[in-house]
Short mmCIF file of C-alpha atoms in Angstrom, two decimals:
data_model
loop_
_atom_site.label_atom_id
_atom_site.label_comp_id
_atom_site.label_asym_id
_atom_site.label_seq_id
_atom_site.Cartn_x
_atom_site.Cartn_y
_atom_site.Cartn_z
CA UNK A 1 0.00 0.00 0.00
CA UNK A 2 1.40 3.37 -1.03
CA UNK A 3 1.83 6.41 1.25
CA UNK A 4 -1.19 8.20 -0.27
CA UNK A 5 -3.37 5.14 0.37
CA UNK A 6 -2.19 4.99 4.00
CA UNK A 7 -3.07 8.65 4.50
CA UNK A 8 -6.57 8.11 3.02
CA UNK A 9 -7.07 5.10 5.30
CA UNK A 10 -5.99 7.06 8.39
CA UNK A 11 -8.33 9.93 7.51
CA UNK A 12 -11.21 7.49 7.03
CA UNK A 13 -10.55 5.90 10.44
CA UNK A 14 -10.69 9.33 12.11
CA UNK A 15 -13.94 10.21 10.34
CA UNK A 16 -15.58 6.91 11.28
CA UNK A 17 -14.49 7.26 14.93
CA UNK A 18 -12.17 4.25 14.91
CA UNK A 19 -9.29 6.43 16.13
CA UNK A 20 -9.25 9.83 17.86
CA UNK A 21 -7.51 12.85 16.37
CA UNK A 22 -4.45 14.10 18.27
CA UNK A 23 -5.25 16.54 21.07
CA UNK A 24 -3.30 19.80 21.07
CA UNK A 25 -1.40 20.28 24.35
CA UNK A 26 -0.31 23.76 25.35
CA UNK A 27 3.41 24.02 25.92
CA UNK A 28 4.33 24.63 29.56
CA UNK A 29 6.23 27.84 30.28
CA UNK A 30 9.83 27.16 31.20
CA UNK A 31 11.54 28.71 34.23
CA UNK A 32 13.91 31.62 33.62
CA UNK A 33 17.61 30.94 33.40
CA UNK A 34 19.49 31.44 36.67
CA UNK A 35 21.71 34.48 37.06
CA UNK A 36 25.04 33.13 38.26
CA UNK A 37 26.35 32.59 40.82
CA UNK A 38 23.60 30.75 42.68
CA UNK A 39 23.56 29.22 46.18
CA UNK A 40 24.09 25.58 47.00
CA UNK A 41 21.31 23.65 48.71
CA UNK A 42 23.22 23.95 52.00
CA UNK A 43 23.51 27.73 51.61
CA UNK A 44 19.78 28.01 50.90
CA UNK A 45 18.95 25.97 53.99
CA UNK A 46 21.32 28.10 56.07
CA UNK A 47 19.72 31.35 54.82
CA UNK A 48 16.26 30.15 55.80
CA UNK A 49 17.37 29.66 59.41
CA UNK A 50 17.39 33.48 59.76
CA UNK A 51 18.35 33.44 63.48
CA UNK A 52 21.08 31.22 64.98
CA UNK A 53 22.85 31.21 68.35
CA UNK A 54 26.43 31.68 69.59
CA UNK A 55 27.71 30.62 73.01
CA UNK A 56 30.92 32.25 74.27
CA UNK A 57 32.05 30.36 77.36
CA UNK A 58 35.54 29.62 78.61
CA UNK A 59 38.43 30.97 80.62
CA UNK A 60 37.36 34.59 80.05
CA UNK A 61 34.08 33.81 81.83
CA UNK A 62 36.03 33.16 85.04
CA UNK A 63 38.57 36.00 84.71
CA UNK A 64 36.00 38.69 83.87
CA UNK A 65 37.83 39.34 80.61
CA UNK A 66 37.09 39.62 76.91
CA UNK A 67 40.62 38.71 75.82
CA UNK A 68 42.77 36.39 77.89
CA UNK A 69 46.54 36.09 78.02
CA UNK A 70 47.01 32.37 77.46
CA UNK A 71 48.70 32.07 80.85
CA UNK A 72 45.53 31.48 82.90
CA UNK A 73 45.49 28.61 85.38
CA UNK A 74 43.11 25.84 84.24
CA UNK A 75 42.07 25.52 87.88
CA UNK A 76 40.02 28.69 87.38
CA UNK A 77 37.60 26.81 85.12
CA UNK A 78 35.07 25.47 87.62
CA UNK A 79 31.41 25.85 86.58
CA UNK A 80 29.36 24.45 89.45
CA UNK A 81 26.13 23.81 87.57
CA UNK A 82 26.94 23.64 83.86
CA UNK A 83 23.89 22.45 81.96
CA UNK A 84 24.11 22.52 78.19
CA UNK A 85 20.45 21.54 77.93
CA UNK A 86 19.63 24.86 79.56
CA UNK A 87 21.69 26.57 76.84
CA UNK A 88 19.39 24.91 74.33
CA UNK A 89 16.50 26.48 76.22
CA UNK A 90 18.06 29.82 75.28
CA UNK A 91 18.40 28.73 71.65
CA UNK A 92 14.78 27.55 71.58
CA UNK A 93 13.65 30.79 73.21
CA UNK A 94 15.21 32.72 70.32
CA UNK A 95 13.74 30.35 67.74
CA UNK A 96 17.22 29.26 66.63
CA UNK A 97 17.70 26.00 64.74
CA UNK A 98 21.52 26.10 64.98
CA UNK A 99 23.83 26.82 67.92
CA UNK A 100 27.59 27.42 67.69
CA UNK A 101 29.97 26.92 70.64
CA UNK A 102 33.34 28.59 71.08
CA UNK A 103 35.40 25.42 71.59
CA UNK A 104 38.64 27.41 71.93
CA UNK A 105 39.00 31.17 72.17
CA UNK A 106 42.14 33.25 71.66
CA UNK A 107 43.54 32.29 75.08
CA UNK A 108 44.02 28.73 73.79
CA UNK A 109 42.06 27.00 76.57
CA UNK A 110 40.18 24.03 75.08
CA UNK A 111 36.69 23.09 76.23
CA UNK A 112 37.32 19.47 75.27
CA UNK A 113 40.14 17.16 76.48
CA UNK A 114 42.38 17.61 73.45
CA UNK A 115 45.19 15.10 73.10
CA UNK A 116 47.46 17.85 71.77
CA UNK A 117 47.63 20.24 74.72
CA UNK A 118 47.53 20.18 78.52
CA UNK A 119 45.70 23.53 78.50
CA UNK A 120 42.16 22.16 78.52
CA UNK A 121 39.31 21.00 80.72
CA UNK A 122 41.39 17.91 81.45
CA UNK A 123 43.57 20.08 83.71
CA UNK A 124 40.60 21.75 85.43
CA UNK A 125 38.74 20.68 88.59
CA UNK A 126 35.44 20.50 86.68
CA UNK A 127 34.24 16.88 86.82
CA UNK A 128 37.64 15.99 88.25
CA UNK A 129 39.28 16.65 84.88
CA UNK A 130 37.03 14.15 83.12
CA UNK A 131 34.59 16.68 81.67
CA UNK A 132 34.02 17.66 78.06
CA UNK A 133 31.97 20.81 77.39
CA UNK A 134 31.92 20.21 73.64
CA UNK A 135 30.46 16.73 74.14
CA UNK A 136 27.77 18.00 76.52
CA UNK A 137 26.97 20.86 74.13
CA UNK A 138 26.69 18.62 71.05
CA UNK A 139 24.61 16.01 72.89
CA UNK A 140 22.22 18.63 74.28
CA UNK A 141 21.81 20.23 70.85
CA UNK A 142 21.13 16.95 69.07
CA UNK A 143 18.70 15.84 71.78
CA UNK A 144 16.77 19.10 71.39
CA UNK A 145 16.70 18.96 67.57
CA UNK A 146 19.07 21.92 67.31
CA UNK A 147 21.96 21.64 64.86
CA UNK A 148 25.45 22.12 66.34
CA UNK A 149 28.41 24.17 65.15
CA UNK A 150 31.86 24.96 66.53
CA UNK A 151 34.39 27.81 66.53
CA UNK A 152 38.09 27.05 66.91
CA UNK A 153 40.13 30.25 67.19
CA UNK A 154 43.17 30.37 64.90
CA UNK A 155 44.86 32.95 67.13
CA UNK A 156 46.28 31.10 70.13
CA UNK A 157 48.00 33.02 72.93
CA UNK A 158 48.96 29.87 74.82
CA UNK A 159 50.50 27.39 72.41
CA UNK A 160 54.28 27.66 72.16
CA UNK A 161 54.27 26.67 68.50
CA UNK A 162 52.27 29.75 67.54
CA UNK A 163 54.42 31.72 65.10
CA UNK A 164 56.06 28.64 63.59
CA UNK A 165 54.05 28.24 60.43
CA UNK A 166 54.20 24.50 59.76
CA UNK A 167 54.24 23.37 63.40
CA UNK A 168 51.30 25.51 64.46
CA UNK A 169 49.20 24.73 61.40
CA UNK A 170 49.74 21.05 62.08
CA UNK A 171 48.70 21.57 65.71
CA UNK A 172 45.59 23.51 64.70
CA UNK A 173 44.62 20.95 62.08
CA UNK A 174 45.05 18.11 64.58
CA UNK A 175 42.64 19.83 66.97
CA UNK A 176 40.23 20.58 64.16
CA UNK A 177 40.32 16.90 63.24
CA UNK A 178 39.38 15.99 66.83
CA UNK A 179 36.35 18.28 66.72
CA UNK A 180 35.22 17.17 63.27
CA UNK A 181 35.37 13.47 64.07
CA UNK A 182 34.41 13.23 67.73
CA UNK A 183 31.09 15.00 68.14
CA UNK A 184 28.66 13.85 65.50
CA UNK A 185 27.20 15.97 62.74
CA UNK A 186 28.25 19.64 62.69
CA UNK A 187 26.33 22.14 60.60
CA UNK A 188 28.64 25.16 60.72
CA UNK A 189 32.38 25.54 61.34
CA UNK A 190 33.41 29.06 62.26
CA UNK A 191 36.82 30.48 61.33
CA UNK A 192 38.19 33.99 61.63
CA UNK A 193 41.49 35.77 61.16
CA UNK A 194 41.24 38.04 64.19
CA UNK A 195 44.37 38.88 66.16
CA UNK A 196 45.78 42.03 67.72
CA UNK A 197 48.01 44.21 65.56
CA UNK A 198 50.95 43.41 67.88
CA UNK A 199 50.33 39.66 67.82
CA UNK A 200 53.03 37.25 66.69
CA UNK A 201 53.14 37.01 62.92
CA UNK A 202 51.44 33.83 61.76
CA UNK A 203 50.31 32.49 58.40
CA UNK A 204 47.22 30.31 58.63
CA UNK A 205 46.65 27.50 56.14
CA UNK A 206 42.96 28.20 55.65
CA UNK A 207 42.62 26.19 52.46
CA UNK A 208 43.96 23.05 54.12
CA UNK A 209 41.56 23.62 57.02
CA UNK A 210 38.60 24.21 54.71
CA UNK A 211 39.29 21.09 52.67
CA UNK A 212 39.56 19.05 55.85
CA UNK A 213 36.08 20.24 56.82
CA UNK A 214 34.80 19.29 53.38
CA UNK A 215 36.33 15.83 53.77
CA UNK A 216 35.11 15.10 57.30
CA UNK A 217 31.86 17.12 57.51
CA UNK A 218 30.85 17.52 53.88
CA UNK A 219 27.45 19.09 54.60
CA UNK A 220 28.79 21.69 57.04
CA UNK A 221 28.68 25.40 56.24
CA UNK A 222 32.10 27.08 56.48
CA UNK A 223 32.23 30.66 57.80
CA UNK A 224 35.12 33.12 57.46
CA UNK A 225 35.72 36.59 56.05
CA UNK A 226 35.90 34.98 52.62
CA UNK A 227 33.57 32.04 53.13
CA UNK A 228 33.73 29.76 51.20
CA UNK A 229 30.07 29.36 52.19
CA UNK A 230 29.24 32.29 54.48
CA UNK A 231 31.09 35.58 55.01
CA UNK A 232 31.58 37.92 57.93
CA UNK A 233 29.45 41.06 57.67
CA UNK A 234 32.33 43.42 58.48
CA UNK A 235 31.21 44.44 61.99
CA UNK A 236 30.12 42.88 65.28
CA UNK A 237 27.09 45.11 65.76
CA UNK A 238 24.50 42.98 64.01
CA UNK A 239 23.73 45.05 60.93
CA UNK A 240 24.44 44.99 57.23
CA UNK A 241 24.39 47.87 54.77
CA UNK A 242 21.19 49.05 53.13
CA UNK A 243 22.68 47.48 50.00
CA UNK A 244 23.55 43.84 50.55
CA UNK A 245 24.54 41.46 47.77
CA UNK A 246 25.06 37.80 48.57
CA UNK A 247 27.77 37.77 45.93
CA UNK A 248 31.44 38.73 46.26
CA UNK A 249 34.74 37.99 44.57
CA UNK A 250 36.52 35.80 47.08
CA UNK A 251 39.84 36.54 45.41
CA UNK A 252 39.48 40.15 46.63
CA UNK A 253 39.19 39.14 50.31
CA UNK A 254 42.11 38.30 52.59
CA UNK A 255 40.91 36.69 55.81
CA UNK A 256 41.81 38.86 58.80
CA UNK A 257 42.80 41.87 56.71
CA UNK A 258 41.64 45.38 57.54
CA UNK A 259 40.04 47.71 55.00
CA UNK A 260 37.68 45.06 53.64
CA UNK A 261 34.79 45.82 55.97
CA UNK A 262 32.72 47.87 53.51
CA UNK A 263 33.16 45.28 50.79
CA UNK A 264 32.02 42.54 53.16
CA UNK A 265 29.11 44.67 54.34
CA UNK A 266 27.75 45.55 50.90
CA UNK A 267 28.83 42.63 48.74
CA UNK A 268 29.43 42.92 45.02
CA UNK A 269 26.68 42.93 42.34
CA UNK A 270 29.15 41.46 39.87
CA UNK A 271 30.73 39.02 42.32
CA UNK A 272 31.59 35.60 40.96
CA UNK A 273 31.03 33.73 44.25
CA UNK A 274 27.83 33.22 46.26
CA UNK A 275 28.93 33.96 49.85
CA UNK A 276 26.07 35.55 51.83
CA UNK A 277 26.77 37.45 55.08
CA UNK A 278 26.23 36.40 58.67
CA UNK A 279 25.67 39.15 61.27
CA UNK A 280 27.30 38.30 64.60
CA UNK A 281 26.33 40.30 67.68
CA UNK A 282 26.06 39.63 71.39
CA UNK A 283 22.93 40.06 73.48
CA UNK A 284 25.06 41.79 76.15
CA UNK A 285 27.79 44.43 75.76
CA UNK A 286 30.50 41.74 76.02
CA UNK A 287 30.89 38.44 74.22
CA UNK A 288 31.63 36.73 77.54
CA UNK A 289 29.50 36.99 80.67
CA UNK A 290 30.21 39.85 83.06
CA UNK A 291 28.24 40.31 86.26
CA UNK A 292 27.65 44.04 85.78
CA UNK A 293 26.18 43.70 82.27
CA UNK A 294 22.60 43.14 81.16
CA UNK A 295 20.90 42.11 77.95
CA UNK A 296 19.96 44.50 75.18
CA UNK A 297 16.41 45.79 75.25
CA UNK A 298 13.67 44.32 73.08
CA UNK A 299 13.74 47.48 70.97
CA UNK A 300 17.47 47.07 70.36
CA UNK A 301 17.07 43.42 69.40
CA UNK A 302 14.25 44.25 66.99
CA UNK A 303 16.43 46.95 65.41
CA UNK A 304 19.11 44.32 64.92
CA UNK A 305 16.61 41.90 63.39
CA UNK A 306 15.39 44.44 60.86
CA UNK A 307 18.93 45.46 59.86
CA UNK A 308 20.23 41.89 59.57
CA UNK A 309 17.53 39.37 58.65
CA UNK A 310 15.57 42.23 57.11
CA UNK A 311 18.49 43.07 54.82
CA UNK A 312 19.37 39.64 53.43
CA UNK A 313 21.45 38.24 56.33
CA UNK A 314 21.37 35.54 58.96
CA UNK A 315 21.57 36.84 62.53
CA UNK A 316 24.09 35.08 64.81
CA UNK A 317 23.09 36.10 68.33
CA UNK A 318 25.42 35.41 71.27
CA UNK A 319 24.13 34.51 74.77
CA UNK A 320 27.07 33.93 77.16
CA UNK A 321 26.70 31.45 80.03
CA UNK A 322 27.80 32.68 83.46
CA UNK A 323 30.39 31.29 85.90
CA UNK A 324 27.97 28.62 87.13
CA UNK A 325 27.64 27.35 83.56
CA UNK A 326 24.12 28.64 82.93
CA UNK A 327 22.64 31.32 80.69
CA UNK A 328 21.06 33.98 82.87
CA UNK A 329 17.30 33.56 83.32
CA UNK A 330 16.87 37.25 82.44
CA UNK A 331 18.71 36.70 79.16
CA UNK A 332 16.51 33.73 78.25
CA UNK A 333 13.44 35.79 79.11
CA UNK A 334 14.65 38.55 76.77
CA UNK A 335 15.27 36.04 73.98
CA UNK A 336 11.78 34.63 74.50
CA UNK A 337 10.33 38.15 74.39
CA UNK A 338 12.25 38.80 71.18
CA UNK A 339 10.95 35.65 69.50
CA UNK A 340 7.40 36.34 70.66
CA UNK A 341 7.58 39.81 69.10
CA UNK A 342 8.84 38.41 65.78
CA UNK A 343 6.10 35.77 65.80
CA UNK A 344 3.43 38.35 66.61
CA UNK A 345 4.57 40.76 63.87
CA UNK A 346 5.07 38.26 61.07
CA UNK A 347 2.55 35.62 62.10
CA UNK A 348 -0.23 37.70 60.53
CA UNK A 349 0.06 38.73 56.90
CA UNK A 350 -2.26 41.61 56.11
CA UNK A 351 -1.86 40.81 52.41
CA UNK A 352 -3.86 37.59 52.85
CA UNK A 353 -6.87 37.51 50.57
CA UNK A 354 -5.35 40.00 48.14
CA UNK A 355 -5.14 39.48 44.40
CA UNK A 356 -2.03 40.24 42.40
CA UNK A 357 -1.26 41.52 38.93
CA UNK A 358 2.05 42.44 37.34
CA UNK A 359 3.74 44.24 34.48
CA UNK A 360 3.78 40.86 32.74
CA UNK A 361 3.83 37.15 33.54
CA UNK A 362 6.09 34.49 32.09
CA UNK A 363 3.33 31.87 32.22
CA UNK A 364 0.89 30.06 34.46
CA UNK A 365 3.51 28.59 36.77
CA UNK A 366 5.04 32.02 37.31
CA UNK A 367 1.93 34.12 37.90
CA UNK A 368 1.90 37.25 40.01
CA UNK A 369 -0.32 35.46 42.52
CA UNK A 370 2.64 33.29 43.56
CA UNK A 371 3.93 36.13 45.74
CA UNK A 372 0.91 35.52 47.99
CA UNK A 373 0.92 31.72 48.35
CA UNK A 374 3.36 31.49 51.28
CA UNK A 375 5.69 29.04 49.51
CA UNK A 376 9.45 29.35 49.00
CA UNK A 377 9.49 27.27 45.82
CA UNK A 378 7.04 29.36 43.78
CA UNK A 379 7.57 32.85 42.42
CA UNK A 380 6.41 35.50 40.03
CA UNK A 381 8.58 35.91 36.93
CA UNK A 382 7.87 38.52 34.24
CA UNK A 383 8.53 38.16 30.53
CA UNK A 384 12.25 38.33 29.85
CA UNK A 385 12.19 41.54 27.82
CA UNK A 386 9.50 43.36 29.74
CA UNK A 387 10.73 46.11 32.01
CA UNK A 388 14.38 46.23 30.99
CA UNK A 389 14.06 49.95 30.28
CA UNK A 390 11.27 51.13 32.60
CA UNK A 391 11.37 48.47 35.31
CA UNK A 392 9.03 45.70 36.40
CA UNK A 393 6.20 45.83 38.88
CA UNK A 394 3.83 43.67 40.87
CA UNK A 395 0.70 45.06 42.50
CA UNK A 396 -1.47 43.69 45.31
CA UNK A 397 -5.15 44.63 45.46
CA UNK A 398 -6.39 44.15 49.01
CA UNK A 399 -9.90 42.80 49.65
CA UNK A 400 -12.54 45.26 50.83
CA UNK A 401 -12.52 43.86 54.38
CA UNK A 402 -8.75 44.46 54.70
CA UNK A 403 -8.36 47.91 53.15
CA UNK A 404 -8.83 49.68 56.46
CA UNK A 405 -6.40 47.43 58.33
CA UNK A 406 -3.16 49.38 58.78
CA UNK A 407 0.34 48.02 58.23
CA UNK A 408 3.79 49.52 58.82
CA UNK A 409 6.11 46.77 57.56
CA UNK A 410 6.46 45.62 53.95
CA UNK A 411 8.20 42.30 53.34
CA UNK A 412 9.73 41.43 49.95
CA UNK A 413 11.55 38.21 49.10
CA UNK A 414 13.41 37.13 45.98
CA UNK A 415 13.61 33.51 44.84
CA UNK A 416 17.36 33.53 45.35
CA UNK A 417 17.74 29.91 44.23
CA UNK A 418 17.93 31.47 40.74
CA UNK A 419 20.35 34.21 41.82
CA UNK A 420 20.02 37.69 43.25
CA UNK A 421 18.76 40.24 40.73
CA UNK A 422 16.98 43.26 42.19
CA UNK A 423 19.24 46.32 42.43
CA UNK A 424 16.59 48.94 43.17
CA UNK A 425 12.94 48.97 44.20
CA UNK A 426 10.17 51.32 45.35
CA UNK A 427 6.95 50.70 47.29
CA UNK A 428 3.71 52.63 46.64
CA UNK A 429 0.42 52.50 48.54
CA UNK A 430 -2.50 53.84 46.50
CA UNK A 431 0.03 55.56 44.27
CA UNK A 432 1.95 57.27 47.09
CA UNK A 433 5.62 56.32 47.62
CA UNK A 434 6.15 54.94 51.14
CA UNK A 435 9.54 53.19 50.90
CA UNK A 436 12.46 52.61 48.57
CA UNK A 437 15.69 50.67 48.60
CA UNK A 438 18.33 48.87 46.62
CA UNK A 439 18.83 45.12 47.03
CA UNK A 440 16.23 42.60 48.24
CA UNK A 441 17.75 39.09 48.34
CA UNK A 442 16.27 36.42 50.61
CA UNK A 443 14.30 39.00 52.59
CA UNK A 444 13.92 42.77 52.69
CA UNK A 445 11.88 44.38 55.45
CA UNK A 446 10.80 48.01 55.16
CA UNK A 447 9.66 49.80 58.31
CA UNK A 448 7.37 52.61 57.26
CA UNK A 449 7.25 56.03 58.89
CA UNK A 450 3.89 55.12 60.38
CA UNK A 451 0.92 52.80 59.87
CA UNK A 452 -0.76 53.18 56.48
CA UNK A 453 -3.98 51.89 54.97
CA UNK A 454 -4.73 51.45 51.31
CA UNK A 455 -6.38 49.46 48.59
CA UNK A 456 -3.33 48.77 46.43
CA UNK A 457 0.33 48.09 47.20
CA UNK A 458 2.62 48.30 44.20
CA UNK A 459 6.31 47.40 44.15
CA UNK A 460 8.49 48.55 41.28
CA UNK A 461 11.79 46.80 40.53
CA UNK A 462 14.90 47.62 38.54
CA UNK A 463 16.96 44.54 37.74
CA UNK A 464 19.62 44.84 35.06
CA UNK A 465 21.14 41.44 35.91
CA UNK A 466 17.99 39.69 34.73
CA UNK A 467 14.21 39.85 35.25
CA UNK A 468 13.29 39.71 38.94
CA UNK A 469 11.93 36.48 40.38
CA UNK A 470 9.92 37.38 43.49
CA UNK A 471 8.67 34.68 45.84
CA UNK A 472 6.80 36.77 48.42
CA UNK A 473 5.31 40.14 49.25
CA UNK A 474 3.81 40.55 52.72
CA UNK A 475 2.26 43.32 54.79
CA UNK A 476 2.55 43.38 58.58
CA UNK A 477 1.79 45.54 61.59
CA UNK A 478 4.60 45.99 64.11
CA UNK A 479 3.21 47.66 67.26
CA UNK A 480 6.77 48.40 68.39
CA UNK A 481 7.49 50.47 65.29
CA UNK A 482 4.76 53.09 65.46
CA UNK A 483 6.11 56.43 64.30
CA UNK A 484 9.55 55.02 63.49
CA UNK A 485 11.39 56.62 60.53
CA UNK A 486 11.56 54.65 57.30
CA UNK A 487 14.56 52.32 57.11
#
């Protein structure tokens, strides 16, 4: 049978109902290309933690010091009631899913019985020299469902090998190996290059240390000035710049160097490496416990939250245990008050029930309404060419029942899994400008000058690096922020 005959037979079968004609299927819209660099899965999970905890505890706790000498007598370390489970109460009070312990500070005293030095808890009277703070910390964290992390100070004022490059790096790496292999899963390893300007000259082998972490704790996040996973924010006050890119060029950062603080604080829109910032700050004036100090006020902690988490950072909040080995009850109460305030403010989204429209939509899976669905994995994406000259926008139309409900915080979130794109944005309520800023990233929180009401909320974006992909827009009322200036 020839081809023409086959075609006639097929047509006849369709007409007689023996076979069905092919059904046209609409092509599904494809996601936009990522704008490189993009975060790893571990970096994304870390960013979503938003608030994590630091515990500074050691020889300085017992000498009423912030910086020891390295010559302290281990007999001074004698916490009478150390309870790492109570530390996890502090972490839970703050809503933290990760807690980091200072295993060794600059004085060189080790909170675990290291085989490589006598200057450790082994030489202290605590538990008759048989104690291990790191073990108790890790066990308490894992029992509570809190991930554990550790800080091992590179600067060591006690060890006699410090200053001898190979010998000290071998010593440090041996201790790092103990910590990485002896205490279960660790989710963040904290490195820094801090030392006094008059300290003994010392070259640290950071790359060897980093690769050892990768080998022994492959899923752990590595923190330092230059990452590789998370960077220092450039200060210890808990805030990042009003412009904050998660991207930097790591080759431009020397760990421990001065003069890099602004670069770390702001990031680099054309950076080739995804290394988002972590904001470290202590709840008290000092990093270690001092009897005459008290915790920051709720207002101060909320300011820190807005200028860290609210500007594309993770907040690392320190709560130092006292000489008995416990976090002060007043400090835990303040952390609980802080978390309750955050839950109260952001637990109600005054954009609920709104409808959304946008300058354009890429397709059904990327509709403007995705900014209202409360999911991290969905987002609005405009057409690729739309808005390159005049910007892109998404607008919420609030339901009639909600138009009179005031709000004073606007929340905007990019879908950073596809890269960070927004370089400038403006917020309008019923056509009146109420806030503006530069970057957005994982989360941008705008505190308005006062509560506003309105029918429409429109956000305009400029994004030269690629069309914006926005996962969320929320409206909230913060009773603590009435009459605060716009941030």
